[in-house]
Short mmCIF file of C-alpha atoms in Angstrom, two decimals:
data_model
loop_
_atom_site.label_atom_id
_atom_site.label_comp_id
_atom_site.label_asym_id
_atom_site.label_seq_id
_atom_site.Cartn_x
_atom_site.Cartn_y
_atom_site.Cartn_z
CA UNK A 1 -54.50 -23.08 -43.35
CA UNK A 2 -54.51 -22.04 -47.00
CA UNK A 3 -54.39 -24.61 -49.75
CA UNK A 4 -50.82 -23.55 -50.68
CA UNK A 5 -49.70 -24.05 -47.09
CA UNK A 6 -51.29 -27.52 -47.03
CA UNK A 7 -49.74 -28.78 -50.28
CA UNK A 8 -46.74 -31.11 -50.05
CA UNK A 9 -43.34 -29.53 -50.53
CA UNK A 10 -40.12 -31.07 -51.77
CA UNK A 11 -36.79 -30.07 -50.29
CA UNK A 12 -33.73 -30.68 -52.43
CA UNK A 13 -30.62 -29.81 -50.46
CA UNK A 14 -27.20 -30.15 -52.07
CA UNK A 15 -24.19 -30.38 -49.75
CA UNK A 16 -20.58 -29.79 -50.84
CA UNK A 17 -17.54 -30.98 -48.91
CA UNK A 18 -13.92 -32.02 -49.44
CA UNK A 19 -13.72 -35.52 -50.95
CA UNK A 20 -12.02 -36.92 -47.84
CA UNK A 21 -15.10 -35.90 -45.81
CA UNK A 22 -17.83 -37.34 -48.01
CA UNK A 23 -18.13 -40.61 -46.08
CA UNK A 24 -18.48 -38.65 -42.84
CA UNK A 25 -21.03 -36.33 -44.44
CA UNK A 26 -23.14 -39.27 -45.61
CA UNK A 27 -23.11 -40.68 -42.07
CA UNK A 28 -24.14 -37.31 -40.62
CA UNK A 29 -26.92 -36.90 -43.17
CA UNK A 30 -28.23 -40.33 -42.19
CA UNK A 31 -28.39 -39.17 -38.56
CA UNK A 32 -30.16 -35.98 -39.66
CA UNK A 33 -32.81 -37.77 -41.71
CA UNK A 34 -33.45 -40.29 -38.94
CA UNK A 35 -34.15 -37.33 -36.62
CA UNK A 36 -36.41 -35.73 -39.22
CA UNK A 37 -38.44 -38.94 -39.53
CA UNK A 38 -39.65 -38.39 -35.97
CA UNK A 39 -41.11 -34.96 -36.77
CA UNK A 40 -44.74 -34.42 -37.69
CA UNK A 41 -45.22 -33.87 -41.40
CA UNK A 42 -42.28 -35.95 -42.63
CA UNK A 43 -43.24 -38.02 -45.68
CA UNK A 44 -40.01 -39.41 -47.12
CA UNK A 45 -36.35 -38.73 -47.85
CA UNK A 46 -33.70 -40.12 -50.14
CA UNK A 47 -29.97 -39.57 -49.74
CA UNK A 48 -27.80 -39.28 -52.84
CA UNK A 49 -24.00 -39.53 -53.02
CA UNK A 50 -22.41 -37.55 -55.85
CA UNK A 51 -20.33 -39.59 -58.28
CA UNK A 52 -17.71 -36.83 -58.26
CA UNK A 53 -17.00 -37.55 -54.58
CA UNK A 54 -17.60 -33.92 -53.56
CA UNK A 55 -21.35 -33.58 -53.13
CA UNK A 56 -24.32 -35.22 -51.50
CA UNK A 57 -27.99 -34.41 -51.86
CA UNK A 58 -31.10 -34.98 -49.81
CA UNK A 59 -34.48 -35.18 -51.55
CA UNK A 60 -37.18 -34.93 -48.88
CA UNK A 61 -40.95 -34.58 -49.01
CA UNK A 62 -42.92 -32.79 -46.30
CA UNK A 63 -46.71 -32.65 -45.92
CA UNK A 64 -46.68 -28.84 -46.13
CA UNK A 65 -44.44 -25.80 -46.09
CA UNK A 66 -45.50 -25.22 -42.48
CA UNK A 67 -44.34 -28.71 -41.48
CA UNK A 68 -40.98 -28.06 -43.14
CA UNK A 69 -40.63 -24.69 -41.37
CA UNK A 70 -41.44 -26.32 -38.05
CA UNK A 71 -38.81 -29.02 -38.67
CA UNK A 72 -36.18 -26.40 -39.48
CA UNK A 73 -36.74 -24.78 -36.06
CA UNK A 74 -36.61 -28.04 -34.09
CA UNK A 75 -33.74 -28.16 -31.55
CA UNK A 76 -32.91 -31.81 -32.37
CA UNK A 77 -32.59 -30.95 -36.05
CA UNK A 78 -30.42 -27.93 -35.31
CA UNK A 79 -28.17 -30.13 -33.15
CA UNK A 80 -27.89 -32.70 -35.97
CA UNK A 81 -27.00 -29.92 -38.43
CA UNK A 82 -24.09 -28.55 -36.36
CA UNK A 83 -21.52 -31.21 -37.32
CA UNK A 84 -22.72 -31.07 -40.93
CA UNK A 85 -22.14 -27.33 -41.07
CA UNK A 86 -18.63 -27.86 -39.71
CA UNK A 87 -17.58 -29.90 -42.77
CA UNK A 88 -19.92 -28.88 -45.60
CA UNK A 89 -21.72 -26.03 -47.26
CA UNK A 90 -25.27 -26.52 -48.49
CA UNK A 91 -27.91 -25.00 -50.74
CA UNK A 92 -31.50 -25.91 -49.80
CA UNK A 93 -34.39 -25.21 -52.16
CA UNK A 94 -38.11 -25.88 -51.71
CA UNK A 95 -40.23 -27.03 -54.63
CA UNK A 96 -43.86 -27.78 -55.22
CA UNK A 97 -44.40 -31.40 -56.13
CA UNK A 98 -44.54 -32.09 -59.85
CA UNK A 99 -45.46 -34.96 -62.13
CA UNK A 100 -43.78 -38.31 -61.50
CA UNK A 101 -42.54 -40.26 -64.51
CA UNK A 102 -41.76 -43.98 -64.17
#
């Protein structure tokens, strides 16, 4: 495995839905992340609820790009995504980890 493939990756995925579905979306994202936790390479995830009542975001860290790709092909993850896709659109982006400021 190349060094780039072994570096941690950050997934920031922003979901948009009608305001009356945001509670349901947050519940479904919780189910999704709990399923992801069982997959090799998962490091952490944080769910964020948009203050505008229309968006949610997931910030997740994976051990490598390959781990993230493997997760995205997992049948349990695809099953957890189905109800999410029925009520929301989403825009996932992968990032290399950067400096942390505290």
